[in-house]
mmCIF file of C-alpha atoms and ligand atoms in Angstrom:
data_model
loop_
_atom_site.group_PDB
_atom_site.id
_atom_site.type_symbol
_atom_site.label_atom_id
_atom_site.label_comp_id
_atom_site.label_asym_id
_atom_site.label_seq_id
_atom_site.Cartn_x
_atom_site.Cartn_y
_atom_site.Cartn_z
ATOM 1 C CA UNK A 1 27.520 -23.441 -5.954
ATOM 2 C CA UNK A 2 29.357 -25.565 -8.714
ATOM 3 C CA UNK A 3 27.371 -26.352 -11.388
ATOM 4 C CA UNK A 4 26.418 -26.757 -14.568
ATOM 5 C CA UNK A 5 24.369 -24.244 -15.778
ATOM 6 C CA UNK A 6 22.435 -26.338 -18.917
ATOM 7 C CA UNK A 7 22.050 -28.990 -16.284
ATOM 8 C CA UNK A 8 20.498 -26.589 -13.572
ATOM 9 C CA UNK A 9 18.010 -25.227 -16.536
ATOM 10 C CA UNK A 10 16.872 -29.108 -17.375
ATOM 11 C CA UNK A 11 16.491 -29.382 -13.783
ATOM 12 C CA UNK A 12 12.339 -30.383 -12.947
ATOM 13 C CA UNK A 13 12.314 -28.954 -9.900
ATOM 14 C CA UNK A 14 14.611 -25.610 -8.309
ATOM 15 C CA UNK A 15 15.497 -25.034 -4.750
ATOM 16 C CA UNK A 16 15.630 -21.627 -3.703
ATOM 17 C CA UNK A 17 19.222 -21.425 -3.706
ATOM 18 C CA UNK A 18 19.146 -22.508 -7.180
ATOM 19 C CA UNK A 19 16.453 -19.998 -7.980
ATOM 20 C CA UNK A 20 18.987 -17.330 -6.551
ATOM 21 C CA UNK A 21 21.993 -18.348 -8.196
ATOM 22 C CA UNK A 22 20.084 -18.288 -11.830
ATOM 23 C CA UNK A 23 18.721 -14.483 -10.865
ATOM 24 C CA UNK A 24 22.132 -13.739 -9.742
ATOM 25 C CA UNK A 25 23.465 -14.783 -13.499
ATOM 26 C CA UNK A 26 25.264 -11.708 -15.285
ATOM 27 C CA UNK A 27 26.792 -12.859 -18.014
ATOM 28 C CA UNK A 28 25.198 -12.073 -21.381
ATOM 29 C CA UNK A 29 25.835 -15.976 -22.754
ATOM 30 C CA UNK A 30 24.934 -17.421 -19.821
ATOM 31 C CA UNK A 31 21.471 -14.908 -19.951
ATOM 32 C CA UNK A 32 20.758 -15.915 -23.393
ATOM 33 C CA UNK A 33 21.277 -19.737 -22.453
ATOM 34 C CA UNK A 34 18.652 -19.100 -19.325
ATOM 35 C CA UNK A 35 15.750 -16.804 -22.101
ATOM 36 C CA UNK A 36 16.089 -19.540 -24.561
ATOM 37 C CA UNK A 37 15.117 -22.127 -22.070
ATOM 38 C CA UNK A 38 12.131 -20.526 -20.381
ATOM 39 C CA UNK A 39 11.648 -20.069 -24.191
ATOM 40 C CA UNK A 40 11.766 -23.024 -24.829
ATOM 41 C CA UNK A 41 9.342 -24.166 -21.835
ATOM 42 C CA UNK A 42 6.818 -21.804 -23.214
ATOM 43 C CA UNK A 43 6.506 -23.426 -25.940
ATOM 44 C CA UNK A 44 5.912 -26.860 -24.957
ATOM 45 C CA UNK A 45 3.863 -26.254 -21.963
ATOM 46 C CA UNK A 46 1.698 -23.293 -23.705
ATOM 47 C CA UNK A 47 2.459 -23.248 -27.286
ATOM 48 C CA UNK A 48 3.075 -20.830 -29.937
ATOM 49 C CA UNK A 49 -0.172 -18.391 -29.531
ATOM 50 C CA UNK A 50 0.463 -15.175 -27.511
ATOM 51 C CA UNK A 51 -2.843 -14.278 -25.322
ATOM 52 C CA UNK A 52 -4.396 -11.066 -25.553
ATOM 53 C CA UNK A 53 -5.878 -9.347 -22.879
ATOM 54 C CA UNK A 54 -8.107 -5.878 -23.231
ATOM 55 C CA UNK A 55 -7.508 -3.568 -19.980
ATOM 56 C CA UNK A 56 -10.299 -1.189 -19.077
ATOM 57 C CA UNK A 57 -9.305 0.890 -16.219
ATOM 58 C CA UNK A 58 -12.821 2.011 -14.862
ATOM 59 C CA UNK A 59 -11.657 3.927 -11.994
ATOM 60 C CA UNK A 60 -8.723 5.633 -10.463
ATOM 61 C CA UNK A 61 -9.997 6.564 -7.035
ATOM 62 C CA UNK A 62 -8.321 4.631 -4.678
ATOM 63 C CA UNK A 63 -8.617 3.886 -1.069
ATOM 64 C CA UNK A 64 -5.470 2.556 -0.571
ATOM 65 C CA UNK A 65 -2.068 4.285 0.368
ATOM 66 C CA UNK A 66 0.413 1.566 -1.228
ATOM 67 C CA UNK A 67 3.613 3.612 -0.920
ATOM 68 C CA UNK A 68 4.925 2.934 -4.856
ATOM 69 C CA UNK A 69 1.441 3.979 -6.651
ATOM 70 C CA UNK A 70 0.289 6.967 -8.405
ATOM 71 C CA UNK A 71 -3.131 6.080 -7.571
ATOM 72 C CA UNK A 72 -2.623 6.149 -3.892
ATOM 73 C CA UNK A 73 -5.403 8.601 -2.135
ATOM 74 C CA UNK A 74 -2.708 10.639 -0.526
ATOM 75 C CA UNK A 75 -1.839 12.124 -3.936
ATOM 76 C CA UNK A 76 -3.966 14.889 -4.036
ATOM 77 C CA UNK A 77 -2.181 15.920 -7.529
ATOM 78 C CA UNK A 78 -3.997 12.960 -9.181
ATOM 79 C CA UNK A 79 -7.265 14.294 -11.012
ATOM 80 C CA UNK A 80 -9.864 11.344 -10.455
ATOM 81 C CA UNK A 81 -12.199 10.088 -12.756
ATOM 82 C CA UNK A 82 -15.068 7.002 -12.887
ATOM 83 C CA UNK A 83 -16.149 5.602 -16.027
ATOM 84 C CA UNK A 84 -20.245 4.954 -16.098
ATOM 85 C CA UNK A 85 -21.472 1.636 -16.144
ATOM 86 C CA UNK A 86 -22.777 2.358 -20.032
ATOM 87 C CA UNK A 87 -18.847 3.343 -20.752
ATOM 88 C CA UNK A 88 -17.286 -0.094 -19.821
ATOM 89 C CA UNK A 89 -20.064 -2.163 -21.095
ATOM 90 C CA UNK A 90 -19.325 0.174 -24.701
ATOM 91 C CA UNK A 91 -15.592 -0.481 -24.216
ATOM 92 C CA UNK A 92 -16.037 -4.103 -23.816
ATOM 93 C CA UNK A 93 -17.808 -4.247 -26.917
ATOM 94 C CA UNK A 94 -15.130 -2.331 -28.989
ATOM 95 C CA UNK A 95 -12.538 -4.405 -27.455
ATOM 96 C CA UNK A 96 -14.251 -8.449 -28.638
ATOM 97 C CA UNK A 97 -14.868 -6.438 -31.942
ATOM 98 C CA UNK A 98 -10.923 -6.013 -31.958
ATOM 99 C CA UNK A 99 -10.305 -9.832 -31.934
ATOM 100 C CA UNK A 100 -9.806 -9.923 -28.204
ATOM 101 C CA UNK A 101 -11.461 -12.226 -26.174
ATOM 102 C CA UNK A 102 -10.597 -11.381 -22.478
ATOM 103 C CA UNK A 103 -11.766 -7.853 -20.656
ATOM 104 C CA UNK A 104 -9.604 -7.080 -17.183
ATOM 105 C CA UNK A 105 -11.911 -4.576 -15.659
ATOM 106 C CA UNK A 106 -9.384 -2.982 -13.641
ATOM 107 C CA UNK A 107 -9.576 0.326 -10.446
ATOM 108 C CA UNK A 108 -7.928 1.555 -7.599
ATOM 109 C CA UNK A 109 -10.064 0.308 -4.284
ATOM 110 C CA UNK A 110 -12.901 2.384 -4.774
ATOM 111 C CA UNK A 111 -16.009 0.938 -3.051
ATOM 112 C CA UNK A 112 -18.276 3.436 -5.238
ATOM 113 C CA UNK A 113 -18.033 0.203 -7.686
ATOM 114 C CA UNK A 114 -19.970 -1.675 -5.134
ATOM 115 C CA UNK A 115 -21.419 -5.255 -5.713
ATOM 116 C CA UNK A 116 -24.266 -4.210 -7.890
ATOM 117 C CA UNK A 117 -22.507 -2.072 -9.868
ATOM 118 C CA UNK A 118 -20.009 -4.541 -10.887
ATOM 119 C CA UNK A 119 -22.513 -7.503 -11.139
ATOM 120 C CA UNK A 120 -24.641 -5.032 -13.411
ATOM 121 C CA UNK A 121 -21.546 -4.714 -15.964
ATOM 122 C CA UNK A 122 -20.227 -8.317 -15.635
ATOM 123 C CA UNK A 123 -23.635 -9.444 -16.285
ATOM 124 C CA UNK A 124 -24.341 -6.785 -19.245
ATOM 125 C CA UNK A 125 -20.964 -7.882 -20.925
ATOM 126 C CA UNK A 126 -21.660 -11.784 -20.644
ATOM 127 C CA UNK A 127 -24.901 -11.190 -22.667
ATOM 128 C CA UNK A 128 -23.241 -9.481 -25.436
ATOM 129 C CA UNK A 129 -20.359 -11.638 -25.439
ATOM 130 C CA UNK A 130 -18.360 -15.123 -24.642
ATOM 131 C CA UNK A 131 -15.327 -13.117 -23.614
ATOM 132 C CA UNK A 132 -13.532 -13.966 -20.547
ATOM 133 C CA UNK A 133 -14.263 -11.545 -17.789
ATOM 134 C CA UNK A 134 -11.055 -10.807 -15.867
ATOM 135 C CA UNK A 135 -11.054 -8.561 -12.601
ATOM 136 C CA UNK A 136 -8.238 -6.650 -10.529
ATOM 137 C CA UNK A 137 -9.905 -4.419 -8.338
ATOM 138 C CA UNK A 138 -7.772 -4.663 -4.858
ATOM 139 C CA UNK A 139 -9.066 -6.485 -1.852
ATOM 140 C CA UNK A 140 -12.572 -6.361 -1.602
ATOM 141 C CA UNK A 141 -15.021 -8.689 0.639
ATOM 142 C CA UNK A 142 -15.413 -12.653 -0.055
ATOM 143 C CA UNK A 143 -18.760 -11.747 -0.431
ATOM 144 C CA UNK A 144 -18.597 -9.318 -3.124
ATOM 145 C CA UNK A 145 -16.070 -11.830 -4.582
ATOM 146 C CA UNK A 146 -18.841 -14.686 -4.905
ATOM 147 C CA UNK A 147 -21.483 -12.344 -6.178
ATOM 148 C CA UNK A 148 -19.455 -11.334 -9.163
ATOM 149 C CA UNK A 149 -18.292 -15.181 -9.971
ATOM 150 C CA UNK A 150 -22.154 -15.789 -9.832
ATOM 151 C CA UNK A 151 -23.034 -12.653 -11.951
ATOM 152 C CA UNK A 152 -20.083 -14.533 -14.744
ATOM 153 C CA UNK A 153 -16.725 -13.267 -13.633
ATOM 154 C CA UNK A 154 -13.895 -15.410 -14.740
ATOM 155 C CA UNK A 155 -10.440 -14.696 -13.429
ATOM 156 C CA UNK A 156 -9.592 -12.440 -10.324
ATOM 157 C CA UNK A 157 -5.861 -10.403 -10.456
ATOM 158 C CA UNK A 158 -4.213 -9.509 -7.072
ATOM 159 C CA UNK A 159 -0.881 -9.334 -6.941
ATOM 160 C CA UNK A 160 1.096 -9.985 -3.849
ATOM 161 C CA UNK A 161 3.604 -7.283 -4.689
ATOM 162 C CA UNK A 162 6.154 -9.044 -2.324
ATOM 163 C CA UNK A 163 6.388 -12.135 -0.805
ATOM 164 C CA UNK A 164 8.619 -10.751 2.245
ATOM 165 C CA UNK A 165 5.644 -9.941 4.871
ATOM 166 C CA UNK A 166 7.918 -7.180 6.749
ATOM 167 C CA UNK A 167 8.628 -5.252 2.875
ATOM 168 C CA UNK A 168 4.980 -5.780 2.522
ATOM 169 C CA UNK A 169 3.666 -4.193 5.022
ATOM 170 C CA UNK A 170 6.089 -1.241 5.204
ATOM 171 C CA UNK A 171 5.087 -0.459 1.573
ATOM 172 C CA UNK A 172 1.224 -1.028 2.484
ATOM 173 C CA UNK A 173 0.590 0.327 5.627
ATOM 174 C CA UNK A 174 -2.895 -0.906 6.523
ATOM 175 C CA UNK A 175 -2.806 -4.337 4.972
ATOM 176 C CA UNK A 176 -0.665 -7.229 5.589
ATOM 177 C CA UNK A 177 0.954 -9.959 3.106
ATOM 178 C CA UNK A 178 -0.930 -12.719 4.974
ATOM 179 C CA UNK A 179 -4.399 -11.292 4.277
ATOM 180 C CA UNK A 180 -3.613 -10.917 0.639
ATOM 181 C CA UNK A 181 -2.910 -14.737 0.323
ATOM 182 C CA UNK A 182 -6.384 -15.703 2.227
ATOM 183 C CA UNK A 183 -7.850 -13.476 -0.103
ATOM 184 C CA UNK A 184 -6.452 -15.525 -3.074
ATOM 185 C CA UNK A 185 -6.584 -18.713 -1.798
ATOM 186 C CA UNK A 186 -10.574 -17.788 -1.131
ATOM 187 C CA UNK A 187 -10.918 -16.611 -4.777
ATOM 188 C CA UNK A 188 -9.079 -20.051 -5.822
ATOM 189 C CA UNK A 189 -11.756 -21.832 -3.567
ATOM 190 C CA UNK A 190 -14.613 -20.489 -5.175
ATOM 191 C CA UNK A 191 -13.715 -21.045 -9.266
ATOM 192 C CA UNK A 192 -11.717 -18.175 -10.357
ATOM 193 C CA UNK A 193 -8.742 -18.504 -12.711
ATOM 194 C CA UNK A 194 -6.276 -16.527 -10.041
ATOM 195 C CA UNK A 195 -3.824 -14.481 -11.681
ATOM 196 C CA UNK A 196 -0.553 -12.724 -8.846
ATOM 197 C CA UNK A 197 2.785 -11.544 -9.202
ATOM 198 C CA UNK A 198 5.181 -8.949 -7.633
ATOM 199 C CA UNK A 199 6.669 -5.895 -7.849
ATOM 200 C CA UNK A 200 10.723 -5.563 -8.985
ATOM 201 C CA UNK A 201 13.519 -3.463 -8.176
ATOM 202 C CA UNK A 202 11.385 -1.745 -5.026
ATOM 203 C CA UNK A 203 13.926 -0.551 -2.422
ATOM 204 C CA UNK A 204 15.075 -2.593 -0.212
ATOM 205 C CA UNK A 205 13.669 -5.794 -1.780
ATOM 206 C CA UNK A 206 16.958 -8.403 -2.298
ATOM 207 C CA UNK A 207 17.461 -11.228 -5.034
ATOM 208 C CA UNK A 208 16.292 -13.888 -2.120
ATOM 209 C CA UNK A 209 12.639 -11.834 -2.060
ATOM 210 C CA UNK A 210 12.318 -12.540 -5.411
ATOM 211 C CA UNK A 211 13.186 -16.283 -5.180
ATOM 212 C CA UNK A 212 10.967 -16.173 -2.757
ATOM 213 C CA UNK A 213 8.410 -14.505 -4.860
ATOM 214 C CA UNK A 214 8.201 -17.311 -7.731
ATOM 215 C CA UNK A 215 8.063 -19.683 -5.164
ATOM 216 C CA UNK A 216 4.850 -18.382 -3.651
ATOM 217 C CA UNK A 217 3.512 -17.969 -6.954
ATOM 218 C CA UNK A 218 4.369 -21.662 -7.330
ATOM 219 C CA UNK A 219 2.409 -22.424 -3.792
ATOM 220 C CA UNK A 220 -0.471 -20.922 -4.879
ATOM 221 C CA UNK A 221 -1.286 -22.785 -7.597
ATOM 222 C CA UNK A 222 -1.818 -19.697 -9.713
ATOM 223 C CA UNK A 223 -3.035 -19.540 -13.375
ATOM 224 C CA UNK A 224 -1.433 -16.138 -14.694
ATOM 225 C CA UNK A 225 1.529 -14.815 -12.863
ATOM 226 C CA UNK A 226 2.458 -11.403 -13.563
ATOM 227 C CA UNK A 227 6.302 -9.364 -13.092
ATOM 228 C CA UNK A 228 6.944 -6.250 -13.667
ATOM 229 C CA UNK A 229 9.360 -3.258 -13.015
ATOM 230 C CA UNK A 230 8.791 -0.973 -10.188
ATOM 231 C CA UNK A 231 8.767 2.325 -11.924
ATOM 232 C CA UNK A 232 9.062 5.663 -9.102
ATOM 233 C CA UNK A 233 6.053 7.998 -9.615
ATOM 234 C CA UNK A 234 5.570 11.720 -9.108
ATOM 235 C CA UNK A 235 4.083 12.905 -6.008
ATOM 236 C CA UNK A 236 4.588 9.364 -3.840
ATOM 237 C CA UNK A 237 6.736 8.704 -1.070
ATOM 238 C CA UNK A 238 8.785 6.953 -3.501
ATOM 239 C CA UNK A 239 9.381 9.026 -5.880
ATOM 240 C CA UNK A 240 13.149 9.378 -6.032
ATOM 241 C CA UNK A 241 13.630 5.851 -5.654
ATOM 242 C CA UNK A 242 15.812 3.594 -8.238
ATOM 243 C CA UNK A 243 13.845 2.362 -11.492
ATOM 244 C CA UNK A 244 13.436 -1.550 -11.254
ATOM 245 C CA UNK A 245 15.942 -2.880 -14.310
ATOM 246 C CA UNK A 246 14.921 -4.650 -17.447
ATOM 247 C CA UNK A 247 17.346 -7.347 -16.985
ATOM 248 C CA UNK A 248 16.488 -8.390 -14.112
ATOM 249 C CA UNK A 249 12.652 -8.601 -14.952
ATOM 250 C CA UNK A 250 13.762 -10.671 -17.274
ATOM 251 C CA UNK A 251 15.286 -12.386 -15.269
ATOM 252 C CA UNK A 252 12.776 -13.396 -13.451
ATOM 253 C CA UNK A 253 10.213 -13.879 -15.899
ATOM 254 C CA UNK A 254 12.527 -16.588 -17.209
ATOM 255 C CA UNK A 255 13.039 -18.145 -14.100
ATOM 256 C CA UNK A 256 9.465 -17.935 -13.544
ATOM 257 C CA UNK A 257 8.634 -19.863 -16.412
ATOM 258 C CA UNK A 258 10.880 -22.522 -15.842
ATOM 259 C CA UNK A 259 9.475 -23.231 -12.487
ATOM 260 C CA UNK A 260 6.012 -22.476 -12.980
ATOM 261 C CA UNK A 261 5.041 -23.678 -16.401
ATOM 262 C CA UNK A 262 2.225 -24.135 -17.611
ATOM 263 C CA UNK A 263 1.342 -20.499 -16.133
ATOM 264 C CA UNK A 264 0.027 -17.518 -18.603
ATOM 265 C CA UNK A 265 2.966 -15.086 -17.713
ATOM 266 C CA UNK A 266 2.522 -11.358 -19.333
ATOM 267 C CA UNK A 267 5.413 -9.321 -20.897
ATOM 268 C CA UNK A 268 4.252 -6.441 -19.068
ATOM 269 C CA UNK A 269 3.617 -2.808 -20.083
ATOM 270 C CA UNK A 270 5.877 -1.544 -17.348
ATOM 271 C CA UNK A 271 8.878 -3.893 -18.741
ATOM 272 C CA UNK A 272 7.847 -2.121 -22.225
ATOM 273 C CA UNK A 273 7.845 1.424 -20.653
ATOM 274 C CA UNK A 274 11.325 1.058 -19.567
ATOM 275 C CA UNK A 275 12.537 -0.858 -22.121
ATOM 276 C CA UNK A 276 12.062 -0.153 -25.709
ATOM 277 C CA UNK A 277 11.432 -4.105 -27.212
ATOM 278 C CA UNK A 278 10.247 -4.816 -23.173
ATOM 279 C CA UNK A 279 7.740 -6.886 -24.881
ATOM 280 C CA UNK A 280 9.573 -8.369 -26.986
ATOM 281 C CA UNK A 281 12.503 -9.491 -24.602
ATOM 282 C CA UNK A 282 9.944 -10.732 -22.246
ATOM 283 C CA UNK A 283 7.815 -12.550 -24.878
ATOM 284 C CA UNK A 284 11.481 -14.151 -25.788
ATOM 285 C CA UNK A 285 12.416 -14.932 -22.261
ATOM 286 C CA UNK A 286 8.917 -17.328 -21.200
ATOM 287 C CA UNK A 287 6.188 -15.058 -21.193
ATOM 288 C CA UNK A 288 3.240 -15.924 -23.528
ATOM 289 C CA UNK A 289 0.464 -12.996 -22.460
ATOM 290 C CA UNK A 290 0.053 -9.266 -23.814
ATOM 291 C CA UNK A 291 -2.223 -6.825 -21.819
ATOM 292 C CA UNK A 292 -2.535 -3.578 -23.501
ATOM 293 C CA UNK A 293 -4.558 -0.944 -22.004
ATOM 294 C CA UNK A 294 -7.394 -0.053 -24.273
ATOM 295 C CA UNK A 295 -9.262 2.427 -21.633
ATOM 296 C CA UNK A 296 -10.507 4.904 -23.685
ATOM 297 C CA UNK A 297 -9.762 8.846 -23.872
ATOM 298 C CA UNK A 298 -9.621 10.861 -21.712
ATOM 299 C CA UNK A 299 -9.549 8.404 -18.918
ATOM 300 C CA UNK A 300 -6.733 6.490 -19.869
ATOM 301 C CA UNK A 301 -3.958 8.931 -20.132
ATOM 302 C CA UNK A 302 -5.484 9.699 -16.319
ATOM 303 C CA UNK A 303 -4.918 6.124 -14.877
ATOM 304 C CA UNK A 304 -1.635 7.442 -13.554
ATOM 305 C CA UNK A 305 -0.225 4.390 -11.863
ATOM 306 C CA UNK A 306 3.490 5.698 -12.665
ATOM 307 C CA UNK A 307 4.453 8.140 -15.305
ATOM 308 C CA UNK A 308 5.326 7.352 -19.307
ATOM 309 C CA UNK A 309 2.672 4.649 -19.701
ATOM 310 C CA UNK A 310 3.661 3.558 -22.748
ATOM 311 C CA UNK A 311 0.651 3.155 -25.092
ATOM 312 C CA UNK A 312 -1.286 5.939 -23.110
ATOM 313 C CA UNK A 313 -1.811 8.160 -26.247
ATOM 314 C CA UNK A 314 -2.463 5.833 -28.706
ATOM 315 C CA UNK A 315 -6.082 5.174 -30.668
ATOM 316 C CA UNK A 316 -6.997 1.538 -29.398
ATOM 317 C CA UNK A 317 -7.508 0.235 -33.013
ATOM 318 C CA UNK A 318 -3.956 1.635 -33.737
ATOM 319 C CA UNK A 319 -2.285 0.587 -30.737
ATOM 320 C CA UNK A 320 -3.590 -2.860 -31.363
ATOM 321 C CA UNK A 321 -2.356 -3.232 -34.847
ATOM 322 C CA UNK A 322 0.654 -2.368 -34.172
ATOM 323 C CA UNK A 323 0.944 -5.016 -31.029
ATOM 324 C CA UNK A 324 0.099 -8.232 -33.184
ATOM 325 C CA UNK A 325 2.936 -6.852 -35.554
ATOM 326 C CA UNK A 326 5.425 -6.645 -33.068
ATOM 327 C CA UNK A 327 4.008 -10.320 -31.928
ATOM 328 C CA UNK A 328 4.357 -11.826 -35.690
ATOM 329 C CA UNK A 329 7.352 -10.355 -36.339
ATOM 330 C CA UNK A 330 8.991 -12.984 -33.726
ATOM 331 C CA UNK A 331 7.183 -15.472 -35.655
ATOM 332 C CA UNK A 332 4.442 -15.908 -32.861
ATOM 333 C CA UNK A 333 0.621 -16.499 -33.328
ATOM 334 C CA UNK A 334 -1.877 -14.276 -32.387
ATOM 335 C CA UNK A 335 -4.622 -16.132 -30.411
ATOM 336 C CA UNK A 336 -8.194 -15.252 -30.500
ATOM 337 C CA UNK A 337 -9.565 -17.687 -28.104
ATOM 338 C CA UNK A 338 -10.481 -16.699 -24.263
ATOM 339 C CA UNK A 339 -6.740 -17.933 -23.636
ATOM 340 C CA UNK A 340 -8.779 -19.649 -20.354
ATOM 341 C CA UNK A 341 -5.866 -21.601 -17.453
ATOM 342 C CA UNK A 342 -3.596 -23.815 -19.321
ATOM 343 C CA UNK A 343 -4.328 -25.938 -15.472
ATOM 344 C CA UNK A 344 -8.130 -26.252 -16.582
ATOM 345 C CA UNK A 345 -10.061 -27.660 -19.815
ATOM 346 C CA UNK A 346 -12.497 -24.361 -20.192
ATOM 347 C CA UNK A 347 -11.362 -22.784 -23.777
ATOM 348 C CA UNK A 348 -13.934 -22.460 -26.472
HETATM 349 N N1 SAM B 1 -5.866 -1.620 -7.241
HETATM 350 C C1 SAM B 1 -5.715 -2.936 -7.772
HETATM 351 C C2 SAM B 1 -4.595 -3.662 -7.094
HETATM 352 O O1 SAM B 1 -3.767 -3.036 -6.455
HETATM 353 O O2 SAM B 1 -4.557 -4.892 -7.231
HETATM 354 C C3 SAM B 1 -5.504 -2.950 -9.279
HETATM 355 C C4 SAM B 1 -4.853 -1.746 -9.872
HETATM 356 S S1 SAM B 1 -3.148 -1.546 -9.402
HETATM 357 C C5 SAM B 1 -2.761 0.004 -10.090
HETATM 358 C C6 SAM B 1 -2.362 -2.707 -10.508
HETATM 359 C C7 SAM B 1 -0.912 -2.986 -10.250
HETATM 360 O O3 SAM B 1 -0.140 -1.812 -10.532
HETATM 361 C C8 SAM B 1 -0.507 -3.354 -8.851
HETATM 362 O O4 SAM B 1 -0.719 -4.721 -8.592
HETATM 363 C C9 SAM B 1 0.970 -2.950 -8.803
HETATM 364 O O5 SAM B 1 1.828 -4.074 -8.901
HETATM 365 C C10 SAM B 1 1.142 -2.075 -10.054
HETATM 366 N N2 SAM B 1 1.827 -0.814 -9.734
HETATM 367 C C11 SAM B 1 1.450 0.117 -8.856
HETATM 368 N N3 SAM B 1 2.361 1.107 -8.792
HETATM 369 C C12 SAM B 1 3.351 0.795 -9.657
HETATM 370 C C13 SAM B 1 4.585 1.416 -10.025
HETATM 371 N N4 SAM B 1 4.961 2.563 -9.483
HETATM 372 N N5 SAM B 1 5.363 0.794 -10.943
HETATM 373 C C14 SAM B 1 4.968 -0.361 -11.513
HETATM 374 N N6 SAM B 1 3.811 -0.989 -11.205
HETATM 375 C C15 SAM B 1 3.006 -0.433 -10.281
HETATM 376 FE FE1 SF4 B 2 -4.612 1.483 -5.009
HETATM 377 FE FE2 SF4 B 2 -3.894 -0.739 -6.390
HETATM 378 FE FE3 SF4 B 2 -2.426 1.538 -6.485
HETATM 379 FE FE4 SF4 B 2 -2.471 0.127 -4.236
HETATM 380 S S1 SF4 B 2 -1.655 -0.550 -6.245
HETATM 381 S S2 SF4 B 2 -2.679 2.378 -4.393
HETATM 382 S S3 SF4 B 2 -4.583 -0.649 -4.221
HETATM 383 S S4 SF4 B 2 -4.476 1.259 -7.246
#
């Protein structure tokens, strides 16, 4: 393709060969040209303020077997815990009293968090609070997803890992890539703010998956699209697998933005694992959303998704600190609003 690479980034819309040709970029000045526009995207379609979300991990029993995970229920290695009810609901409330405004209640697909259970704690943390209530639990039934909207759930996160339905279902076994989008089209239908996103680097995925990835993400209409690094973990089938690479997370978190944006788009723990300023790169290259995992001791450090968490040791009030000075020190805002869909009028 000949072209002009500042003209491609001005571009409203991308095709999908021009989606591949920017994630095929290598050059280091023609990288920085494509961060500081998605940068530059971010700020005029969500502003300044960098979104903080609190992740409580409630669970890491799993029912699943999704080939890449820690969590998965073939690894018998993995010592399970549960939190109680009482222990979220406590969690919850140290989290608002941190200045954060949005709880992600977050678990392998364990049905022992059944409707009740997670209406009780939804319910018990909208009395105490006006935070946004956030949840990524796997696939679960349409009607357990309209009970907890009732109860005063918020958002719903399901990633579709990959948009190429054959990758899909040879890294998930039972389910299959077109369930997953029913499932969020249904949770669309019904009020949530839908949050997806895929997996990078996972073998045999190509450049043209991942085109195809932000442009599904694009289809959907989403509100919060997530991308992060595949990392290989201990004791799954792919566990001497290639690491997924900063760059090109990067990569396509900037290409991301510049097709989806005004979408809440994390800088990803995973991307900050791997890389040692991953937040900062990815805050710098169109994302405008933190999520640091504030499950408290001992579960947290158990919530083995893929070794090296980084952030899995640290004392929440610490850890937290120290994020909204990595955030100001790129001259960024700290928001402590719900950070609600920039696609509806719900913040207060
Ligand atoms: N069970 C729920 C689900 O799958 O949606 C929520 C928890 S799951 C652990 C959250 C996310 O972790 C998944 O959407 C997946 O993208 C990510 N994940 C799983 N294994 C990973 C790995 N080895 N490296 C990086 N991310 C991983
Ligand atoms: Fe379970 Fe989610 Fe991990 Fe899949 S990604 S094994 S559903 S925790």
């Amino acid at each position: 393709m000949i072209m002009n690479l500042n003209q491609l980034l001005y571009k409203e819309e991308l095709t999908r060969d021009e989606i591949i040709f920017l994630l095929n970029l290598k050059d280091q000045e023609e990288l920085n040209l494509l961060y500081s526009r998605a940068d530059e995207v971010r700020s005029q379609y969500c502003g300044d303020e960098v979104h903080l979300r609190g992740i409580i991990d409630i669970s890491n029993f799993c029912e699943q077997n999704c080939v890449y995970c820690g969590l998965r229920q073939e690894n018998d290695a993995l010592p399970r815990f549960r939190m109680t009810p009482e222990e979220v609901i406590e969690t919850a409330r140290v989290i608002t009293n941190l200045g954060i405004f949005t709880i992600v209640i977050q678990s392998g697909e364990d049905a022992h968090f059944d409707t009740d259970i997670i209406s009780y704690i939804i319910y018990q943390i909208r009395q105490k609070s006006n935070a946004a209530i956030t949840l990524s639990l796997g696939e679960r039934t349409f009607d357990e997803y309209r009970a907890w909207k009732i109860a005063g759930a918020d958002r719903y996160l399901l990633k579709h890992e990959t948009a190429n339905p054959k990758l899909y279902e040879t890294y998930h076994f039972k389910q299959n890539l077109s369930e997953r989008l029913e499932h969020l089209k249904f949770l669309k239908s019904i009020g949530y703010q839908v949050g997806s996103g895929n997996l990078i680097g996972l073998p045999m995925q190509t450049v043209e998956d991942l085109a195809d990835d932000i442009l599904l993400c694009k289809s959907l209409d989403l509100d919060m699209a997530a991308f992060g690094p595949f990392i290989p973990s201990p004791q799954t089938p792919y566990q001497n697998k290639n690491i997924g690479e900063a760059e090109l997370t990067l990569k396509v978190t900037a290409v991301a933005r510049i097709v989806l944006k005004q979408v809440h788009i994390p800088a990803t723990t995973a991307l900050d694992t791997i890389d040692a300023l991953g937040r900062e790169k990815g805050l710098t290259a169109g994302a405008n959303v933190v999520m640091p995992d504030l499950t408290p001791f001992p579960y947290r450090e158990q919530y083995k998704i893929y070794p090296g968490k980084r952030g899995s040791t640290d004392d929440p009030l610490v850890s937290t600190e120290r994020l909204k000075k990595r955030i100001e020190a790129l001259g960024r805002k700290i928001s402590y609003k719900r950070g609600d869909s920039l696609k509806i009028d719900v913040q207060t």
